[in-house]
C-alpha cells in the first residue's frame, strides 16, 4: 500500500492533526484535498503546541512535501501568516510547499459576507467559522470564483473581480453595509501574494501521480468530518466542501483507484461546534464535564464545543460513506476522567440516520463499563500496547469496531506523538 486517506468520521475535531502528524513520519507527500482555514489542527511536537489551519500536518517533517489541493479554498493572508509562524519553529525551511493552481482564493469580501450573513437576524444561522469559506465555495459553483492561477494573470484577475463586484456589491447594500469589492486594493494585494505563492504553484493531480509513480508514499489529509460533508452531512448545517474520502479524488484531481486505504478518525465520544443536529449532545453538567476533561474548545474560533456520548449509528454511517478500511479512536484518556460512560447504540423508533436523517433522532444509550478513577487517566495515557490498556478500554474498542464493522488501526491516548498505539501499518 502506498497511499492512505485519513478523514474525520464525526463533525470534525476528531484529532486528525495529531494522527496525520504521526503517520506523516512515513509519508513522502501529505496532500490536503478540501476546506480552508475553517480547520484547525493542533500539533504537539516536543511539548510545543503548533496550530495549523491550511498547511497539511506533514509540515513538521523536514523534506516531506506538503500539497494544498484544488478542492481547497485559500486565504493568502492567513497562509502567509501560517508559513511565517511555522518558520519561527524551524519548519518548512526547505522547498516543501506546493499549491494547486486550481485552488480557489478567499478574499476579504468573502470573510465580510460570511460574518454579515451569520449576524443577520433573518438568516438561517449555521454557526460558521466566519472565515469566508461558504462564500468562496459559493463563488466557485457560481463560476465566478477566483483561482490561484488567476492571481498570476493580472488582466484576468481584474476581470474576475469585476464580475464578483457586480454580484456582491448589491448584497452588501442589502445588508446595509458600506463595504464593497475594492478592485484596485485587491489587485495591489494580489500582486504581492504572487511573489511568494507563484513559485509554489503546481498541478496537484500530476504531483500526486509523480510521487505514486516513483513508489513514494502519499497521505491524503482530510479536514472537518463526514457529517459536515456538503452532500452527505447534516445538511444544511454543513461546511461547503466534500469532506469524505470521495473528496480526495475531486479535490486533488486523481482517480479512486489511487486510494489504497481510508482511515476514519473518531473521538471516544462526540463533539460538535456550530448549529445543527447532534443527537447525543449532553446538556448541563455531563456535557460540561466532558468539555473540561477533553479541553473541547475550537482550535480555530475558540468556541466551546458541544459534547456527548459516542453515537454509533452516526459513526457507522460515516464508515459507509467513506468506505473505511480502518478506524482510529482518539481521546480515550479523556473518558478515564469520567465516573460513568454511556454509548448510543441506536435511535428510538429504529430511525436510520442514512434514510431518515438526524433531525428527529432520539438516542438510546447503553451503559458500558467505564474506566474512570484515580490514576486511570495516567494509566491509559502511559499504555504503549493494547495489552497495557485497562480491560474496560479494550472492551469499549471491541464494541465500537464490531458495531461499525471496521478494524481499529490506531488508538490515541493523549496529545503527544508517543501517546499512540499503532495496530496496523499505514503503508
Ligand atoms: P464553515 O466551514 O466556516 O462554513 O462552517 C460551517 C459549519 O462547519 C459550522 O458548523 C462550523 O462550526 C463547522 N466547521 C467548519 N470547520 C470545522 C472544523 O474544522 N471543525 C469543526 N467544525 C467545523
CSV table of C-alpha atoms and ligand atoms in Angstrom, one decimal:
chain,number,residue,atom,x,y,z
A,1,UNK,CA,0.0,0.0,0.0
A,2,UNK,CA,1.5,3.4,-0.9
A,3,UNK,CA,-1.4,5.8,-0.3
A,4,UNK,CA,-3.7,6.3,2.6
A,5,UNK,CA,-6.6,8.8,3.1
A,6,UNK,CA,-7.2,10.0,6.7
A,7,UNK,CA,-10.7,11.6,7.2
A,8,UNK,CA,-12.8,12.7,10.1
A,9,UNK,CA,-15.7,10.4,10.8
A,10,UNK,CA,-17.8,12.8,13.0
A,11,UNK,CA,-18.4,16.5,12.9
A,12,UNK,CA,-14.7,17.5,12.8
A,13,UNK,CA,-12.2,18.0,15.6
A,14,UNK,CA,-11.6,14.3,15.9
A,15,UNK,CA,-7.8,14.7,16.3
A,16,UNK,CA,-6.8,14.4,12.6
A,17,UNK,CA,-4.0,16.8,13.1
A,18,UNK,CA,-2.2,14.6,15.6
A,19,UNK,CA,-2.9,11.4,13.7
A,20,UNK,CA,-1.8,12.7,10.3
A,21,UNK,CA,1.3,14.2,12.1
A,22,UNK,CA,2.1,10.7,13.5
A,23,UNK,CA,1.5,8.9,10.1
A,24,UNK,CA,3.3,11.6,8.1
A,25,UNK,CA,6.6,10.4,9.6
A,26,UNK,CA,6.4,7.6,7.0
A,27,UNK,CA,5.0,9.7,4.1
A,28,UNK,CA,6.8,11.5,1.3
A,29,UNK,CA,3.9,13.6,0.4
A,30,UNK,CA,0.9,14.9,2.5
A,31,UNK,CA,-1.9,16.3,0.4
A,32,UNK,CA,-4.9,18.1,1.7
A,33,UNK,CA,-7.9,18.0,-0.5
A,34,UNK,CA,-10.7,20.1,0.9
A,35,UNK,CA,-11.7,23.0,3.1
A,36,UNK,CA,-9.7,26.0,4.2
A,37,UNK,CA,-8.7,27.8,7.3
A,38,UNK,CA,-12.0,26.8,9.0
A,39,UNK,CA,-9.9,23.8,10.0
A,40,UNK,CA,-7.5,23.9,12.9
A,41,UNK,CA,-5.0,21.2,13.5
A,42,UNK,CA,-3.4,21.2,16.9
A,43,UNK,CA,0.0,19.5,16.9
A,44,UNK,CA,2.2,19.0,19.9
A,45,UNK,CA,5.8,18.5,18.9
A,46,UNK,CA,8.4,18.1,21.7
A,47,UNK,CA,5.9,19.8,24.1
A,48,UNK,CA,5.4,22.8,21.8
A,49,UNK,CA,1.9,23.4,20.6
A,50,UNK,CA,1.5,24.4,17.0
A,51,UNK,CA,-1.8,25.1,15.3
A,52,UNK,CA,-2.1,24.9,11.6
A,53,UNK,CA,-5.2,25.9,9.5
A,54,UNK,CA,-4.1,25.4,5.9
A,55,UNK,CA,-0.7,23.7,5.7
A,56,UNK,CA,-1.0,19.9,6.0
A,57,UNK,CA,0.2,18.3,9.2
A,58,UNK,CA,3.2,16.8,7.4
A,59,UNK,CA,4.8,20.1,7.8
A,60,UNK,CA,6.7,19.1,10.9
A,61,UNK,CA,9.0,16.7,9.0
A,62,UNK,CA,11.8,18.3,7.0
A,63,UNK,CA,11.7,17.2,3.4
A,64,UNK,CA,8.2,15.9,3.5
A,65,UNK,CA,6.3,17.6,0.6
A,66,UNK,CA,3.0,19.3,1.6
A,67,UNK,CA,0.4,19.9,-1.0
A,68,UNK,CA,-2.7,22.1,-0.9
A,69,UNK,CA,-5.2,20.7,-3.4
A,70,UNK,CA,-7.6,22.2,-5.9
A,71,UNK,CA,-10.6,21.4,-3.6
A,72,UNK,CA,-9.3,23.8,-1.1
A,73,UNK,CA,-10.1,27.5,-0.6
A,74,UNK,CA,-7.0,29.5,0.4
A,75,UNK,CA,-6.9,32.8,2.2
A,76,UNK,CA,-3.5,34.2,1.2
A,77,UNK,CA,-3.2,36.5,4.2
A,78,UNK,CA,-3.8,33.5,6.6
A,79,UNK,CA,-1.5,31.3,4.5
A,80,UNK,CA,1.3,33.9,4.7
A,81,UNK,CA,1.0,34.2,8.5
A,82,UNK,CA,0.9,30.5,9.0
A,83,UNK,CA,4.1,29.9,6.9
A,84,UNK,CA,5.8,32.6,8.9
A,85,UNK,CA,4.7,31.0,12.2
A,86,UNK,CA,5.9,27.6,11.1
A,87,UNK,CA,9.2,29.1,10.1
A,88,UNK,CA,9.7,30.6,13.5
A,89,UNK,CA,9.6,26.9,14.7
A,90,UNK,CA,12.3,26.0,12.2
A,91,UNK,CA,9.7,24.2,10.0
A,92,UNK,CA,9.1,24.5,6.2
A,93,UNK,CA,12.6,25.8,5.7
A,94,UNK,CA,13.1,23.5,2.7
A,95,UNK,CA,11.2,23.8,-0.5
A,96,UNK,CA,8.3,21.7,0.8
A,97,UNK,CA,5.1,23.5,0.0
A,98,UNK,CA,3.1,23.2,-3.2
A,99,UNK,CA,-0.3,24.8,-4.0
A,100,UNK,CA,-2.7,23.7,-6.7
A,101,UNK,CA,-3.2,26.3,-9.5
A,102,UNK,CA,-6.9,25.5,-9.3
A,103,UNK,CA,-7.5,26.0,-5.6
A,104,UNK,CA,-9.8,29.0,-5.0
A,105,UNK,CA,-8.9,32.2,-3.2
A,106,UNK,CA,-10.6,33.7,-0.2
A,107,UNK,CA,-10.7,37.5,-0.3
A,108,UNK,CA,-11.7,39.9,2.4
A,109,UNK,CA,-15.1,40.3,0.8
A,110,UNK,CA,-15.8,36.6,1.3
A,111,UNK,CA,-15.0,36.9,5.0
A,112,UNK,CA,-17.1,40.0,5.4
A,113,UNK,CA,-20.1,38.4,3.7
A,114,UNK,CA,-19.8,35.3,5.8
A,115,UNK,CA,-19.9,37.4,9.0
A,116,UNK,CA,-22.7,39.7,7.7
A,117,UNK,CA,-24.9,36.6,6.9
A,118,UNK,CA,-24.2,35.0,10.2
A,119,UNK,CA,-25.1,38.2,12.1
A,120,UNK,CA,-28.3,38.9,10.1
A,121,UNK,CA,-31.4,38.3,12.2
A,122,UNK,CA,-33.3,36.8,9.3
A,123,UNK,CA,-30.6,34.3,8.3
A,124,UNK,CA,-30.6,30.6,9.0
A,125,UNK,CA,-27.6,30.5,11.4
A,126,UNK,CA,-25.1,27.8,10.6
A,127,UNK,CA,-22.6,29.0,13.2
A,128,UNK,CA,-19.8,29.1,10.6
A,129,UNK,CA,-16.2,29.9,11.4
A,130,UNK,CA,-16.7,33.3,9.6
A,131,UNK,CA,-13.5,32.7,7.6
A,132,UNK,CA,-15.3,33.2,4.2
A,133,UNK,CA,-15.4,29.5,3.4
A,134,UNK,CA,-19.0,29.3,2.3
A,135,UNK,CA,-18.9,32.5,0.1
A,136,UNK,CA,-15.7,31.3,-1.6
A,137,UNK,CA,-17.2,27.9,-2.4
A,138,UNK,CA,-20.4,29.5,-3.5
A,139,UNK,CA,-18.5,31.7,-5.9
A,140,UNK,CA,-16.7,28.6,-7.3
A,141,UNK,CA,-20.0,26.8,-8.0
A,142,UNK,CA,-21.5,30.1,-9.4
A,143,UNK,CA,-18.5,30.1,-11.8
A,144,UNK,CA,-17.2,33.5,-10.6
A,145,UNK,CA,-14.6,32.0,-8.2
A,146,UNK,CA,-11.0,33.3,-8.4
A,147,UNK,CA,-8.4,30.6,-8.5
A,148,UNK,CA,-4.7,30.8,-7.6
A,149,UNK,CA,-4.0,30.7,-11.3
A,150,UNK,CA,-6.0,33.9,-11.8
A,151,UNK,CA,-3.7,35.7,-9.4
A,152,UNK,CA,-0.9,35.1,-11.8
A,153,UNK,CA,-2.7,36.9,-14.6
A,154,UNK,CA,-3.4,40.5,-13.6
A,155,UNK,CA,-5.8,41.2,-16.5
A,156,UNK,CA,-7.9,38.1,-15.8
A,157,UNK,CA,-7.9,38.8,-12.1
A,158,UNK,CA,-9.3,42.3,-12.6
A,159,UNK,CA,-12.0,41.0,-14.9
A,160,UNK,CA,-12.9,38.2,-12.4
A,161,UNK,CA,-13.0,40.8,-9.6
A,162,UNK,CA,-15.3,43.0,-11.6
A,163,UNK,CA,-17.6,40.0,-12.1
A,164,UNK,CA,-17.6,39.5,-8.3
A,165,UNK,CA,-18.2,43.2,-7.6
A,166,UNK,CA,-21.3,43.1,-9.8
A,167,UNK,CA,-22.6,40.1,-8.0
A,168,UNK,CA,-21.7,41.1,-4.4
A,169,UNK,CA,-22.0,44.8,-4.0
A,170,UNK,CA,-25.8,44.7,-4.2
A,171,UNK,CA,-25.7,42.0,-1.5
A,172,UNK,CA,-23.5,44.2,0.8
A,173,UNK,CA,-26.0,47.0,0.2
A,174,UNK,CA,-28.9,44.7,1.1
A,175,UNK,CA,-27.3,44.1,4.5
A,176,UNK,CA,-27.0,47.9,5.0
A,177,UNK,CA,-23.2,47.6,4.8
A,178,UNK,CA,-21.0,50.2,3.3
A,179,UNK,CA,-18.5,47.6,2.2
A,180,UNK,CA,-17.9,46.8,-1.4
A,181,UNK,CA,-15.4,44.8,-3.5
A,182,UNK,CA,-12.4,47.1,-3.8
A,183,UNK,CA,-10.8,46.0,-7.1
A,184,UNK,CA,-7.8,48.3,-7.1
A,185,UNK,CA,-6.8,47.4,-3.5
A,186,UNK,CA,-7.3,43.7,-4.1
A,187,UNK,CA,-5.2,43.7,-7.3
A,188,UNK,CA,-2.4,45.5,-5.4
A,189,UNK,CA,-2.5,42.9,-2.6
A,190,UNK,CA,-2.6,40.1,-5.1
A,191,UNK,CA,0.5,41.4,-6.9
A,192,UNK,CA,2.4,40.9,-3.7
A,193,UNK,CA,1.0,37.5,-3.0
A,194,UNK,CA,2.1,36.3,-6.4
A,195,UNK,CA,5.8,36.9,-5.4
A,196,UNK,CA,5.7,34.1,-2.9
A,197,UNK,CA,2.8,31.9,-4.0
A,198,UNK,CA,3.8,31.8,-7.6
A,199,UNK,CA,6.9,29.6,-7.1
A,200,UNK,CA,4.9,27.0,-5.2
A,201,UNK,CA,2.1,26.6,-7.7
A,202,UNK,CA,1.6,23.2,-9.3
A,203,UNK,CA,-0.8,20.8,-10.9
A,204,UNK,CA,-1.8,18.8,-7.8
A,205,UNK,CA,-3.0,15.7,-9.6
A,206,UNK,CA,0.2,15.5,-11.5
A,207,UNK,CA,2.2,15.9,-8.3
A,208,UNK,CA,0.4,13.0,-6.6
A,209,UNK,CA,0.9,10.8,-9.7
A,210,UNK,CA,4.6,11.6,-9.8
A,211,UNK,CA,5.0,10.6,-6.2
A,212,UNK,CA,3.0,7.4,-6.6
A,213,UNK,CA,4.8,6.6,-9.8
A,214,UNK,CA,8.1,6.9,-8.1
A,215,UNK,CA,7.0,4.3,-5.5
A,216,UNK,CA,6.7,7.0,-2.8
A,217,UNK,CA,4.1,7.2,0.0
A,218,UNK,CA,1.3,9.6,-0.1
A,219,UNK,CA,-1.1,10.6,2.8
A,220,UNK,CA,-4.3,12.3,1.8
A,221,UNK,CA,-5.3,14.6,4.7
A,222,UNK,CA,-9.0,15.4,5.3
A,223,UNK,CA,-10.5,18.4,7.0
A,224,UNK,CA,-13.7,18.7,9.0
A,225,UNK,CA,-15.7,15.4,9.2
A,226,UNK,CA,-18.1,13.2,7.3
A,227,UNK,CA,-21.2,14.6,9.0
A,228,UNK,CA,-20.2,18.1,7.8
A,229,UNK,CA,-19.9,17.0,4.2
A,230,UNK,CA,-21.9,19.2,1.8
A,231,UNK,CA,-23.6,16.2,0.2
A,232,UNK,CA,-23.7,13.6,2.9
A,233,UNK,CA,-23.6,15.6,6.2
A,234,UNK,CA,-26.4,17.1,8.3
A,235,UNK,CA,-27.4,19.5,5.5
A,236,UNK,CA,-27.8,22.5,5.6
A,237,UNK,CA,-25.7,22.5,8.8
A,238,UNK,CA,-22.6,21.5,7.0
A,239,UNK,CA,-19.5,23.1,5.6
A,240,UNK,CA,-19.3,23.8,1.9
A,241,UNK,CA,-16.9,21.1,0.7
A,242,UNK,CA,-16.6,17.3,0.2
A,243,UNK,CA,-15.1,16.2,3.4
A,244,UNK,CA,-15.5,12.4,2.8
A,245,UNK,CA,-13.0,10.2,1.0
A,246,UNK,CA,-14.7,10.8,-2.3
A,247,UNK,CA,-13.4,14.4,-1.9
A,248,UNK,CA,-9.8,13.1,-2.3
A,249,UNK,CA,-10.4,12.4,-6.0
A,250,UNK,CA,-12.3,15.6,-6.8
A,251,UNK,CA,-10.1,17.8,-4.6
A,252,UNK,CA,-6.8,16.6,-6.0
A,253,UNK,CA,-7.7,15.5,-9.5
A,254,UNK,CA,-6.9,11.8,-9.2
A,255,UNK,CA,-8.9,8.6,-9.7
A,256,UNK,CA,-10.4,6.5,-6.9
A,257,UNK,CA,-8.1,3.6,-7.9
A,258,UNK,CA,-5.2,5.6,-6.5
A,259,UNK,CA,-6.5,5.4,-2.9
A,260,UNK,CA,-5.3,2.2,-1.2
A,261,UNK,CA,-6.9,2.7,2.1
A,262,UNK,CA,-9.2,5.0,4.1
A,263,UNK,CA,-8.9,5.5,7.8
A,264,UNK,CA,-11.6,7.4,9.6
A,265,UNK,CA,-11.0,9.1,12.9
A,266,UNK,CA,-13.4,9.2,15.8
A,267,UNK,CA,-13.2,10.5,19.3
A,268,UNK,CA,-14.1,8.1,22.0
A,269,UNK,CA,-17.1,10.4,22.5
A,270,UNK,CA,-18.7,13.0,20.2
A,271,UNK,CA,-18.4,16.8,19.8
A,272,UNK,CA,-19.8,19.4,17.5
A,273,UNK,CA,-19.4,23.1,17.1
A,274,UNK,CA,-21.8,25.3,15.3
A,275,UNK,CA,-25.5,24.8,14.7
A,276,UNK,CA,-27.2,21.6,13.5
A,277,UNK,CA,-28.5,18.2,14.8
A,278,UNK,CA,-26.4,16.4,17.4
A,279,UNK,CA,-28.5,13.5,18.8
A,280,UNK,CA,-26.2,12.5,21.6
A,281,UNK,CA,-25.4,16.0,22.8
A,282,UNK,CA,-25.4,16.3,26.6
A,283,UNK,CA,-26.7,19.5,28.2
A,284,UNK,CA,-25.7,20.6,31.6
A,285,UNK,CA,-23.2,19.1,33.9
A,286,UNK,CA,-22.4,15.9,32.0
A,287,UNK,CA,-21.6,17.8,28.8
A,288,UNK,CA,-19.5,20.4,30.8
A,289,UNK,CA,-17.6,17.6,32.4
A,290,UNK,CA,-16.6,16.1,29.0
A,291,UNK,CA,-15.7,19.6,27.7
A,292,UNK,CA,-13.5,20.3,30.7
A,293,UNK,CA,-11.8,16.9,30.6
A,294,UNK,CA,-11.2,17.0,26.8
A,295,UNK,CA,-10.3,20.7,26.5
A,296,UNK,CA,-13.1,20.9,24.0
A,297,UNK,CA,-12.7,24.4,22.6
A,298,UNK,CA,-12.4,25.1,18.8
A,299,UNK,CA,-8.8,25.4,17.6
A,300,UNK,CA,-9.9,28.0,15.0
A,301,UNK,CA,-12.5,30.1,16.8
A,302,UNK,CA,-12.1,29.1,20.5
A,303,UNK,CA,-15.8,28.4,20.7
A,304,UNK,CA,-16.8,25.8,23.3
A,305,UNK,CA,-17.8,22.6,21.6
A,306,UNK,CA,-21.0,20.7,22.4
A,307,UNK,CA,-20.1,17.3,23.9
A,308,UNK,CA,-21.9,14.0,24.2
A,309,UNK,CA,-21.5,10.2,24.2
A,310,UNK,CA,-20.3,8.3,21.2
A,311,UNK,CA,-23.0,7.9,18.6
A,312,UNK,CA,-22.5,4.5,16.9
A,313,UNK,CA,-25.3,4.8,14.3
A,314,UNK,CA,-23.8,8.1,13.1
A,315,UNK,CA,-20.3,6.6,13.1
A,316,UNK,CA,-21.5,3.6,11.1
A,317,UNK,CA,-23.0,5.9,8.5
A,318,UNK,CA,-19.7,7.8,8.3
A,319,UNK,CA,-17.8,4.5,7.9
A,320,UNK,CA,-20.1,3.5,5.0
A,321,UNK,CA,-20.0,6.9,3.3
A,322,UNK,CA,-16.2,6.8,3.4
A,323,UNK,CA,-15.7,3.1,2.7
A,324,UNK,CA,-13.4,3.0,5.8
A,325,UNK,CA,-10.8,0.3,5.9
A,326,UNK,CA,-9.6,1.3,9.3
A,327,UNK,CA,-10.9,3.2,12.4
A,328,UNK,CA,-8.8,5.4,14.6
A,329,UNK,CA,-10.1,6.1,18.1
A,330,UNK,CA,-8.8,9.2,19.8
A,331,UNK,CA,-9.0,10.8,23.3
A,332,UNK,CA,-9.6,7.5,25.2
A,333,UNK,CA,-7.7,9.1,28.1
A,334,UNK,CA,-10.5,11.7,28.4
A,335,UNK,CA,-13.1,9.2,29.3
A,336,UNK,CA,-10.9,7.9,32.1
A,337,UNK,CA,-11.7,11.2,33.9
A,338,UNK,CA,-15.4,10.4,33.9
A,339,UNK,CA,-17.1,8.2,36.6
A,340,UNK,CA,-19.5,6.6,34.2
A,341,UNK,CA,-19.8,6.1,30.4
A,342,UNK,CA,-22.7,5.5,28.1
A,343,UNK,CA,-22.8,4.8,24.4
A,344,UNK,CA,-25.6,5.3,21.8
A,345,UNK,CA,-26.3,2.0,20.0
A,346,UNK,CA,-29.5,3.0,18.2
A,347,UNK,CA,-32.1,5.7,17.8
A,348,UNK,CA,-35.7,5.4,19.0
A,349,UNK,CA,-38.3,4.0,16.5
A,350,UNK,CA,-35.5,2.3,14.6
A,351,UNK,CA,-34.7,5.6,12.9
A,352,UNK,CA,-31.9,5.2,10.4
A,353,UNK,CA,-29.6,8.2,10.1
A,354,UNK,CA,-28.9,7.4,6.4
A,355,UNK,CA,-32.6,7.1,5.4
A,356,UNK,CA,-34.3,9.3,7.9
A,357,UNK,CA,-31.6,11.9,8.7
A,358,UNK,CA,-30.7,13.2,12.2
A,359,UNK,CA,-33.4,15.8,12.9
A,360,UNK,CA,-35.7,13.5,14.9
A,361,UNK,CA,-33.1,11.1,16.2
A,362,UNK,CA,-33.6,10.3,19.9
A,363,UNK,CA,-30.6,8.2,21.1
A,364,UNK,CA,-30.9,5.0,23.1
A,365,UNK,CA,-28.0,4.5,25.4
A,366,UNK,CA,-26.4,1.5,26.9
A,367,UNK,CA,-24.1,1.8,29.9
A,368,UNK,CA,-20.6,0.5,29.3
A,369,UNK,CA,-18.1,-0.5,31.9
A,370,UNK,CA,-16.1,2.7,32.5
A,371,UNK,CA,-12.5,3.1,33.3
A,372,UNK,CA,-12.7,6.2,35.4
A,373,UNK,CA,-11.0,6.5,38.7
A,374,UNK,CA,-7.9,7.9,40.4
A,375,UNK,CA,-4.8,7.3,38.4
A,376,UNK,CA,-6.7,5.7,35.5
A,377,UNK,CA,-6.1,8.5,33.0
A,378,UNK,CA,-2.4,8.3,33.6
A,379,UNK,CA,-2.5,4.5,33.2
A,380,UNK,CA,-4.4,4.9,29.9
A,381,UNK,CA,-2.0,7.6,28.6
A,382,UNK,CA,1.0,5.5,29.6
A,383,UNK,CA,-0.1,2.5,27.6
A,384,UNK,CA,2.0,1.7,24.5
A,385,UNK,CA,0.2,-1.5,23.5
A,386,UNK,CA,-3.4,-2.7,23.6
A,387,UNK,CA,-2.5,-5.2,26.4
A,388,UNK,CA,-1.4,-2.3,28.6
A,389,UNK,CA,-4.8,-0.6,28.4
A,390,UNK,CA,-7.3,-1.4,31.1
A,391,UNK,CA,-9.6,-4.3,30.1
A,392,UNK,CA,-12.7,-2.0,30.0
A,393,UNK,CA,-11.0,0.2,27.4
A,394,UNK,CA,-10.3,-2.8,25.2
A,395,UNK,CA,-13.9,-4.0,25.6
A,396,UNK,CA,-15.0,-0.5,24.5
A,397,UNK,CA,-12.8,-0.6,21.4
A,398,UNK,CA,-14.1,-4.0,20.5
A,399,UNK,CA,-17.7,-2.8,20.9
A,400,UNK,CA,-17.1,0.1,18.6
A,401,UNK,CA,-15.2,-1.9,16.0
A,402,UNK,CA,-17.8,-4.7,15.9
A,403,UNK,CA,-20.6,-2.2,15.6
A,404,UNK,CA,-19.2,-0.3,12.7
A,405,UNK,CA,-17.6,-3.4,11.2
A,406,UNK,CA,-14.2,-1.7,10.7
A,407,UNK,CA,-11.0,-2.8,12.3
A,408,UNK,CA,-9.3,-0.4,14.7
A,409,UNK,CA,-5.9,0.5,13.3
A,410,UNK,CA,-4.6,3.1,15.7
A,411,UNK,CA,-5.5,4.4,19.1
A,412,UNK,CA,-4.6,7.8,20.6
A,413,UNK,CA,-4.4,8.2,24.3
A,414,UNK,CA,-3.0,11.7,24.6
A,415,UNK,CA,-1.9,14.7,22.6
A,416,UNK,CA,1.8,13.7,22.2
A,417,UNK,CA,3.1,11.7,19.4
A,418,UNK,CA,4.3,8.9,21.7
A,419,UNK,CA,0.8,8.6,23.2
A,420,UNK,CA,-0.2,6.5,20.3
A,421,UNK,CA,-0.8,2.8,19.9
A,422,UNK,CA,-0.3,1.6,16.3
A,423,UNK,CA,-2.1,-1.6,15.5
A,424,UNK,CA,-1.8,-1.7,11.7
A,425,UNK,CA,0.9,-0.2,9.4
A,426,UNK,CA,-0.4,2.8,7.5
A,427,UNK,CA,1.5,1.9,4.3
B,1,LIG,P1,-17.8,27.0,7.7
B,1,LIG,O1,-17.0,25.8,7.2
B,1,LIG,O2,-17.0,28.0,8.3
B,1,LIG,O3,-18.7,27.5,6.6
B,1,LIG,O4,-18.8,26.5,8.8
B,1,LIG,C1,-19.8,25.5,8.6
B,1,LIG,C2,-20.0,24.6,9.7
B,1,LIG,O5,-18.9,23.7,9.8
B,1,LIG,C3,-20.1,25.2,11.1
B,1,LIG,O6,-21.0,24.4,11.9
B,1,LIG,C4,-18.7,25.1,11.6
B,1,LIG,O7,-18.6,25.1,13.0
B,1,LIG,C5,-18.3,23.7,11.1
B,1,LIG,N1,-16.9,23.6,10.9
B,1,LIG,C6,-16.1,24.1,9.9
B,1,LIG,N2,-14.8,23.7,10.1
B,1,LIG,C7,-14.8,22.9,11.2
B,1,LIG,C8,-13.7,22.2,11.8
B,1,LIG,O8,-12.6,22.2,11.4
B,1,LIG,N3,-14.1,21.6,13.0
B,1,LIG,C9,-15.4,21.5,13.4
B,1,LIG,N4,-16.4,22.2,12.8
B,1,LIG,C10,-16.1,22.9,11.7
